[in-house]
Amino acid sequence: MSTIFGLIIQGKLPAKKVFENERILAIEDIHPIAPVHILIMPKKEIRDIHNLDVTDWPLMGEILEVAQKIAEEKGIENGYRLLTNCGKEAGQTIFHLHFHLIGGRVLGSMG
Ligand code: 5GP
């Protein structure tokens, strides 16, 4: 695991953990763009959403479940954004699949 997130998963770099189990880690984004900005990622090394295979569907379902749970814990269940950047042209900068859970303010258009 050679990305920043890989190092965080291995405990070699610090992060503010919000949720963790054997398969999934959620941490606070170091440069939040909203009052709630959490990164939810599989511990399995997957580059991006385009590199998922069919065996990963249960893991993706579990990530959605974790996102719902964190949204409720943070009190943003009435409005939040869950997104993933896939590839450099989409703005992905860390090539370990992760989902941004963003909320806590009125979110503008995706423009
Ligand atoms: P991407 O651009 O790949 O979709 O998202 C990467 C996210 O990781 C960015 O929102 C960025 O602020 C965040 N980030 C970059 N380095 C670190 C770090 O060392 N720790 C944490 N917690 N977040 C980071």
Short mmCIF file of N, CA and C and ligand atoms in Angstrom, two decimals:
data_model
loop_
_atom_site.label_atom_id
_atom_site.label_comp_id
_atom_site.label_asym_id
_atom_site.label_seq_id
_atom_site.Cartn_x
_atom_site.Cartn_y
_atom_site.Cartn_z
N MET A 1 0.86 -1.20 0.00
CA MET A 1 0.00 0.00 0.00
C MET A 1 0.88 1.24 0.00
N SER A 2 0.90 1.96 -1.09
CA SER A 2 1.88 3.03 -1.23
C SER A 2 1.26 4.43 -1.19
N THR A 3 -0.06 4.55 -1.13
CA THR A 3 -0.66 5.89 -1.10
C THR A 3 -0.72 6.38 0.35
N ILE A 4 -1.02 7.67 0.48
CA ILE A 4 -1.21 8.25 1.83
C ILE A 4 -2.27 7.47 2.59
N PHE A 5 -3.37 7.14 1.91
CA PHE A 5 -4.44 6.42 2.61
C PHE A 5 -3.99 5.00 2.98
N GLY A 6 -3.18 4.39 2.12
CA GLY A 6 -2.64 3.07 2.46
C GLY A 6 -1.81 3.15 3.74
N LEU A 7 -1.02 4.20 3.86
CA LEU A 7 -0.19 4.37 5.07
C LEU A 7 -1.06 4.63 6.30
N ILE A 8 -2.14 5.40 6.12
CA ILE A 8 -3.06 5.65 7.24
C ILE A 8 -3.72 4.34 7.67
N ILE A 9 -4.14 3.55 6.69
CA ILE A 9 -4.79 2.26 7.00
C ILE A 9 -3.83 1.36 7.78
N GLN A 10 -2.56 1.40 7.40
CA GLN A 10 -1.56 0.57 8.08
C GLN A 10 -1.11 1.15 9.42
N GLY A 11 -1.62 2.34 9.76
CA GLY A 11 -1.25 2.96 11.03
C GLY A 11 0.11 3.65 11.00
N LYS A 12 0.63 3.87 9.78
CA LYS A 12 1.95 4.50 9.66
C LYS A 12 1.87 6.02 9.56
N LEU A 13 0.67 6.53 9.32
CA LEU A 13 0.43 7.97 9.32
C LEU A 13 -0.81 8.23 10.17
N PRO A 14 -0.84 9.36 10.89
CA PRO A 14 -2.00 9.62 11.76
C PRO A 14 -3.21 10.13 10.98
N ALA A 15 -4.37 9.94 11.55
CA ALA A 15 -5.61 10.49 10.99
C ALA A 15 -6.65 10.50 12.10
N LYS A 16 -7.63 11.40 11.96
CA LYS A 16 -8.75 11.43 12.91
C LYS A 16 -9.80 10.42 12.45
N LYS A 17 -9.85 9.29 13.13
CA LYS A 17 -10.75 8.21 12.72
C LYS A 17 -12.17 8.47 13.21
N VAL A 18 -13.11 8.23 12.31
CA VAL A 18 -14.52 8.40 12.63
C VAL A 18 -15.19 7.04 12.75
N PHE A 19 -14.72 6.08 11.97
CA PHE A 19 -15.27 4.72 11.98
C PHE A 19 -14.18 3.76 11.49
N GLU A 20 -14.18 2.56 12.07
CA GLU A 20 -13.26 1.55 11.57
C GLU A 20 -13.79 0.16 11.88
N ASN A 21 -13.71 -0.72 10.90
CA ASN A 21 -13.88 -2.15 11.16
C ASN A 21 -12.82 -2.89 10.33
N GLU A 22 -12.97 -4.17 10.13
CA GLU A 22 -11.93 -4.95 9.45
C GLU A 22 -11.80 -4.56 7.97
N ARG A 23 -12.87 -4.02 7.41
CA ARG A 23 -12.89 -3.77 5.97
C ARG A 23 -12.89 -2.30 5.57
N ILE A 24 -13.30 -1.45 6.48
CA ILE A 24 -13.58 -0.04 6.12
C ILE A 24 -12.97 0.91 7.15
N LEU A 25 -12.47 2.04 6.64
CA LEU A 25 -11.97 3.10 7.52
C LEU A 25 -12.61 4.42 7.08
N ALA A 26 -13.04 5.22 8.05
CA ALA A 26 -13.53 6.56 7.76
C ALA A 26 -12.73 7.55 8.59
N ILE A 27 -12.25 8.61 7.93
CA ILE A 27 -11.41 9.61 8.61
C ILE A 27 -11.89 11.01 8.24
N GLU A 28 -11.53 11.98 9.06
CA GLU A 28 -11.84 13.37 8.72
C GLU A 28 -10.88 13.84 7.64
N ASP A 29 -11.41 14.56 6.66
CA ASP A 29 -10.56 15.13 5.61
C ASP A 29 -9.66 16.21 6.23
N ILE A 30 -8.41 16.22 5.81
CA ILE A 30 -7.44 17.16 6.39
C ILE A 30 -7.72 18.60 5.95
N HIS A 31 -8.38 18.78 4.80
CA HIS A 31 -8.76 20.12 4.31
C HIS A 31 -10.26 20.14 4.04
N PRO A 32 -11.07 20.19 5.11
CA PRO A 32 -12.53 20.08 4.92
C PRO A 32 -13.10 21.25 4.12
N ILE A 33 -14.06 20.93 3.25
CA ILE A 33 -14.72 21.99 2.46
C ILE A 33 -16.11 22.29 3.02
N ALA A 34 -16.45 21.65 4.11
CA ALA A 34 -17.75 21.86 4.77
C ALA A 34 -17.59 21.44 6.23
N PRO A 35 -18.55 21.84 7.09
CA PRO A 35 -18.43 21.46 8.51
C PRO A 35 -18.26 19.96 8.70
N VAL A 36 -18.92 19.16 7.86
CA VAL A 36 -18.70 17.71 7.88
C VAL A 36 -18.04 17.32 6.57
N HIS A 37 -16.86 16.76 6.64
CA HIS A 37 -16.17 16.28 5.43
C HIS A 37 -15.34 15.07 5.84
N ILE A 38 -15.91 13.93 5.55
CA ILE A 38 -15.31 12.66 5.98
C ILE A 38 -15.00 11.81 4.76
N LEU A 39 -13.91 11.11 4.82
CA LEU A 39 -13.50 10.22 3.74
C LEU A 39 -13.74 8.78 4.19
N ILE A 40 -14.53 8.06 3.40
CA ILE A 40 -14.84 6.66 3.74
C ILE A 40 -14.18 5.78 2.68
N MET A 41 -13.40 4.83 3.13
CA MET A 41 -12.62 4.03 2.16
C MET A 41 -12.57 2.56 2.55
N PRO A 42 -12.45 1.70 1.53
CA PRO A 42 -12.19 0.29 1.84
C PRO A 42 -10.73 0.14 2.26
N LYS A 43 -10.46 -0.79 3.15
CA LYS A 43 -9.05 -1.05 3.48
C LYS A 43 -8.37 -1.78 2.33
N LYS A 44 -9.16 -2.53 1.59
CA LYS A 44 -8.61 -3.22 0.41
C LYS A 44 -8.07 -2.17 -0.57
N GLU A 45 -6.93 -2.46 -1.14
CA GLU A 45 -6.32 -1.51 -2.07
C GLU A 45 -7.03 -1.58 -3.42
N ILE A 46 -7.87 -0.58 -3.68
CA ILE A 46 -8.58 -0.47 -4.96
C ILE A 46 -8.30 0.94 -5.45
N ARG A 47 -7.89 1.07 -6.71
CA ARG A 47 -7.44 2.37 -7.21
C ARG A 47 -8.58 3.40 -7.27
N ASP A 48 -9.69 3.00 -7.82
CA ASP A 48 -10.82 3.92 -7.99
C ASP A 48 -12.06 3.10 -8.29
N ILE A 49 -13.19 3.78 -8.45
CA ILE A 49 -14.46 3.07 -8.61
C ILE A 49 -14.49 2.28 -9.93
N HIS A 50 -13.68 2.71 -10.90
CA HIS A 50 -13.67 2.02 -12.19
C HIS A 50 -12.92 0.69 -12.12
N ASN A 51 -12.18 0.50 -11.05
CA ASN A 51 -11.41 -0.74 -10.88
C ASN A 51 -12.04 -1.70 -9.88
N LEU A 52 -13.32 -1.50 -9.64
CA LEU A 52 -14.06 -2.45 -8.79
C LEU A 52 -14.39 -3.68 -9.61
N ASP A 53 -14.50 -4.83 -8.97
CA ASP A 53 -15.09 -5.95 -9.68
C ASP A 53 -16.28 -6.48 -8.89
N VAL A 54 -16.93 -7.44 -9.47
CA VAL A 54 -18.21 -7.89 -8.93
C VAL A 54 -18.08 -8.39 -7.49
N THR A 55 -16.92 -8.87 -7.12
CA THR A 55 -16.75 -9.37 -5.74
C THR A 55 -16.71 -8.21 -4.73
N ASP A 56 -16.57 -6.97 -5.24
CA ASP A 56 -16.52 -5.81 -4.34
C ASP A 56 -17.90 -5.23 -4.03
N TRP A 57 -18.96 -5.71 -4.68
CA TRP A 57 -20.29 -5.11 -4.46
C TRP A 57 -20.70 -5.15 -2.98
N PRO A 58 -20.52 -6.28 -2.28
CA PRO A 58 -20.91 -6.26 -0.86
C PRO A 58 -20.16 -5.20 -0.05
N LEU A 59 -18.89 -5.03 -0.37
CA LEU A 59 -18.08 -4.02 0.30
C LEU A 59 -18.63 -2.61 0.01
N MET A 60 -19.04 -2.38 -1.23
CA MET A 60 -19.60 -1.06 -1.58
C MET A 60 -20.92 -0.84 -0.84
N GLY A 61 -21.70 -1.89 -0.71
CA GLY A 61 -22.95 -1.77 0.05
C GLY A 61 -22.67 -1.42 1.50
N GLU A 62 -21.64 -2.03 2.04
CA GLU A 62 -21.29 -1.75 3.44
C GLU A 62 -20.79 -0.31 3.59
N ILE A 63 -20.09 0.18 2.59
CA ILE A 63 -19.64 1.58 2.63
C ILE A 63 -20.85 2.53 2.64
N LEU A 64 -21.86 2.22 1.85
CA LEU A 64 -23.07 3.06 1.86
C LEU A 64 -23.75 3.02 3.23
N GLU A 65 -23.75 1.85 3.83
CA GLU A 65 -24.35 1.70 5.17
C GLU A 65 -23.56 2.55 6.19
N VAL A 66 -22.25 2.51 6.09
CA VAL A 66 -21.40 3.31 6.99
C VAL A 66 -21.67 4.80 6.75
N ALA A 67 -21.83 5.19 5.49
CA ALA A 67 -22.10 6.61 5.18
C ALA A 67 -23.41 7.05 5.83
N GLN A 68 -24.43 6.21 5.74
CA GLN A 68 -25.72 6.55 6.36
C GLN A 68 -25.56 6.71 7.88
N LYS A 69 -24.83 5.79 8.47
CA LYS A 69 -24.64 5.79 9.91
C LYS A 69 -23.89 7.06 10.36
N ILE A 70 -22.83 7.40 9.65
CA ILE A 70 -22.06 8.59 10.02
C ILE A 70 -22.90 9.85 9.80
N ALA A 71 -23.66 9.89 8.71
CA ALA A 71 -24.51 11.06 8.43
C ALA A 71 -25.49 11.27 9.59
N GLU A 72 -26.03 10.19 10.10
CA GLU A 72 -26.96 10.32 11.24
C GLU A 72 -26.23 10.77 12.50
N GLU A 73 -25.06 10.17 12.74
CA GLU A 73 -24.28 10.57 13.93
C GLU A 73 -23.92 12.05 13.88
N LYS A 74 -23.65 12.55 12.68
CA LYS A 74 -23.25 13.96 12.53
C LYS A 74 -24.45 14.89 12.40
N GLY A 75 -25.66 14.31 12.33
CA GLY A 75 -26.87 15.13 12.26
C GLY A 75 -27.09 15.79 10.91
N ILE A 76 -26.58 15.16 9.86
CA ILE A 76 -26.75 15.76 8.52
C ILE A 76 -27.62 14.88 7.62
N GLU A 77 -28.41 14.00 8.23
CA GLU A 77 -29.16 13.02 7.43
C GLU A 77 -30.18 13.66 6.48
N ASN A 78 -30.51 14.94 6.70
CA ASN A 78 -31.48 15.57 5.81
C ASN A 78 -30.84 16.17 4.56
N GLY A 79 -29.52 16.17 4.48
CA GLY A 79 -28.89 16.70 3.28
C GLY A 79 -27.40 16.54 3.31
N TYR A 80 -26.91 15.69 2.45
CA TYR A 80 -25.46 15.53 2.34
C TYR A 80 -25.10 15.05 0.95
N ARG A 81 -23.84 15.10 0.65
CA ARG A 81 -23.35 14.64 -0.65
C ARG A 81 -22.35 13.52 -0.39
N LEU A 82 -22.46 12.46 -1.20
CA LEU A 82 -21.51 11.36 -1.11
C LEU A 82 -20.95 11.18 -2.51
N LEU A 83 -19.66 11.44 -2.66
CA LEU A 83 -19.11 11.39 -4.01
C LEU A 83 -17.71 10.80 -4.02
N THR A 84 -17.36 10.30 -5.20
CA THR A 84 -16.01 9.80 -5.38
C THR A 84 -15.46 10.33 -6.70
N ASN A 85 -14.25 10.79 -6.69
CA ASN A 85 -13.58 11.22 -7.90
C ASN A 85 -12.87 10.01 -8.50
N CYS A 86 -13.10 9.79 -9.78
CA CYS A 86 -12.50 8.62 -10.45
C CYS A 86 -11.55 9.11 -11.53
N GLY A 87 -10.27 9.04 -11.24
CA GLY A 87 -9.27 9.42 -12.23
C GLY A 87 -8.84 10.87 -12.11
N LYS A 88 -7.66 11.12 -12.66
CA LYS A 88 -7.02 12.44 -12.59
C LYS A 88 -7.92 13.55 -13.16
N GLU A 89 -8.58 13.28 -14.28
CA GLU A 89 -9.39 14.32 -14.92
C GLU A 89 -10.61 14.68 -14.10
N ALA A 90 -11.01 13.79 -13.22
CA ALA A 90 -12.15 14.07 -12.33
C ALA A 90 -11.70 14.72 -11.03
N GLY A 91 -10.39 14.90 -10.89
CA GLY A 91 -9.87 15.55 -9.68
C GLY A 91 -9.36 14.61 -8.62
N GLN A 92 -9.28 13.32 -8.95
CA GLN A 92 -8.75 12.39 -7.95
C GLN A 92 -7.26 12.68 -7.75
N THR A 93 -6.88 12.80 -6.50
CA THR A 93 -5.46 13.07 -6.19
C THR A 93 -4.81 11.94 -5.41
N ILE A 94 -5.62 11.14 -4.74
CA ILE A 94 -5.08 10.00 -4.00
C ILE A 94 -5.71 8.74 -4.58
N PHE A 95 -4.86 7.88 -5.11
CA PHE A 95 -5.34 6.77 -5.91
C PHE A 95 -5.57 5.51 -5.07
N HIS A 96 -6.37 5.72 -4.05
CA HIS A 96 -6.93 4.64 -3.22
C HIS A 96 -8.40 5.04 -3.07
N LEU A 97 -9.28 4.21 -3.58
CA LEU A 97 -10.71 4.53 -3.60
C LEU A 97 -11.20 5.11 -2.27
N HIS A 98 -11.92 6.23 -2.37
CA HIS A 98 -12.51 6.84 -1.18
C HIS A 98 -13.73 7.63 -1.58
N PHE A 99 -14.66 7.76 -0.66
CA PHE A 99 -15.90 8.50 -0.87
C PHE A 99 -15.91 9.69 0.08
N HIS A 100 -16.18 10.86 -0.48
CA HIS A 100 -16.29 12.07 0.34
C HIS A 100 -17.73 12.17 0.86
N LEU A 101 -17.90 12.26 2.16
CA LEU A 101 -19.20 12.51 2.77
C LEU A 101 -19.17 13.96 3.23
N ILE A 102 -19.98 14.79 2.57
CA ILE A 102 -19.89 16.24 2.77
C ILE A 102 -21.26 16.79 3.18
N GLY A 103 -21.27 17.62 4.21
CA GLY A 103 -22.54 18.23 4.63
C GLY A 103 -22.33 19.21 5.76
N GLY A 104 -23.46 19.66 6.32
CA GLY A 104 -23.37 20.60 7.44
C GLY A 104 -23.52 22.04 7.00
N ARG A 105 -23.71 22.24 5.72
CA ARG A 105 -24.03 23.57 5.18
C ARG A 105 -24.84 23.36 3.91
N VAL A 106 -25.43 24.44 3.41
CA VAL A 106 -26.16 24.32 2.15
C VAL A 106 -25.12 24.11 1.05
N LEU A 107 -25.30 23.03 0.30
CA LEU A 107 -24.33 22.68 -0.74
C LEU A 107 -24.81 23.26 -2.07
N GLY A 108 -23.91 23.90 -2.78
CA GLY A 108 -24.27 24.51 -4.06
C GLY A 108 -24.38 23.46 -5.16
N SER A 109 -24.53 23.95 -6.38
CA SER A 109 -24.64 23.02 -7.50
C SER A 109 -23.28 22.33 -7.71
N MET A 110 -23.30 21.27 -8.47
CA MET A 110 -22.08 20.50 -8.69
C MET A 110 -21.15 21.22 -9.67
N GLY A 111 -21.75 22.16 -10.46
CA GLY A 111 -21.03 22.91 -11.50
C GLY A 111 -19.58 22.67 -11.50
P1 5GP B 1 -9.46 13.25 -4.02
O1 5GP B 1 -8.97 14.57 -4.59
O2 5GP B 1 -8.48 12.14 -4.33
O3 5GP B 1 -10.87 12.92 -4.41
O4 5GP B 1 -9.53 13.44 -2.46
C1 5GP B 1 -8.41 13.40 -1.64
C2 5GP B 1 -8.79 14.07 -0.34
O5 5GP B 1 -7.85 13.67 0.63
C3 5GP B 1 -8.77 15.59 -0.38
O6 5GP B 1 -10.04 16.10 0.01
C4 5GP B 1 -7.68 15.97 0.62
O7 5GP B 1 -7.99 17.12 1.37
C5 5GP B 1 -7.57 14.75 1.49
N1 5GP B 1 -6.24 14.50 2.05
C6 5GP B 1 -5.04 14.64 1.43
N2 5GP B 1 -4.04 14.26 2.24
C7 5GP B 1 -4.62 13.86 3.40
C8 5GP B 1 -4.09 13.38 4.63
O8 5GP B 1 -2.88 13.19 4.82
N3 5GP B 1 -4.98 13.09 5.61
C9 5GP B 1 -6.34 13.26 5.44
N4 5GP B 1 -7.13 12.94 6.46
N5 5GP B 1 -6.87 13.71 4.28
C10 5GP B 1 -6.02 14.02 3.28
#
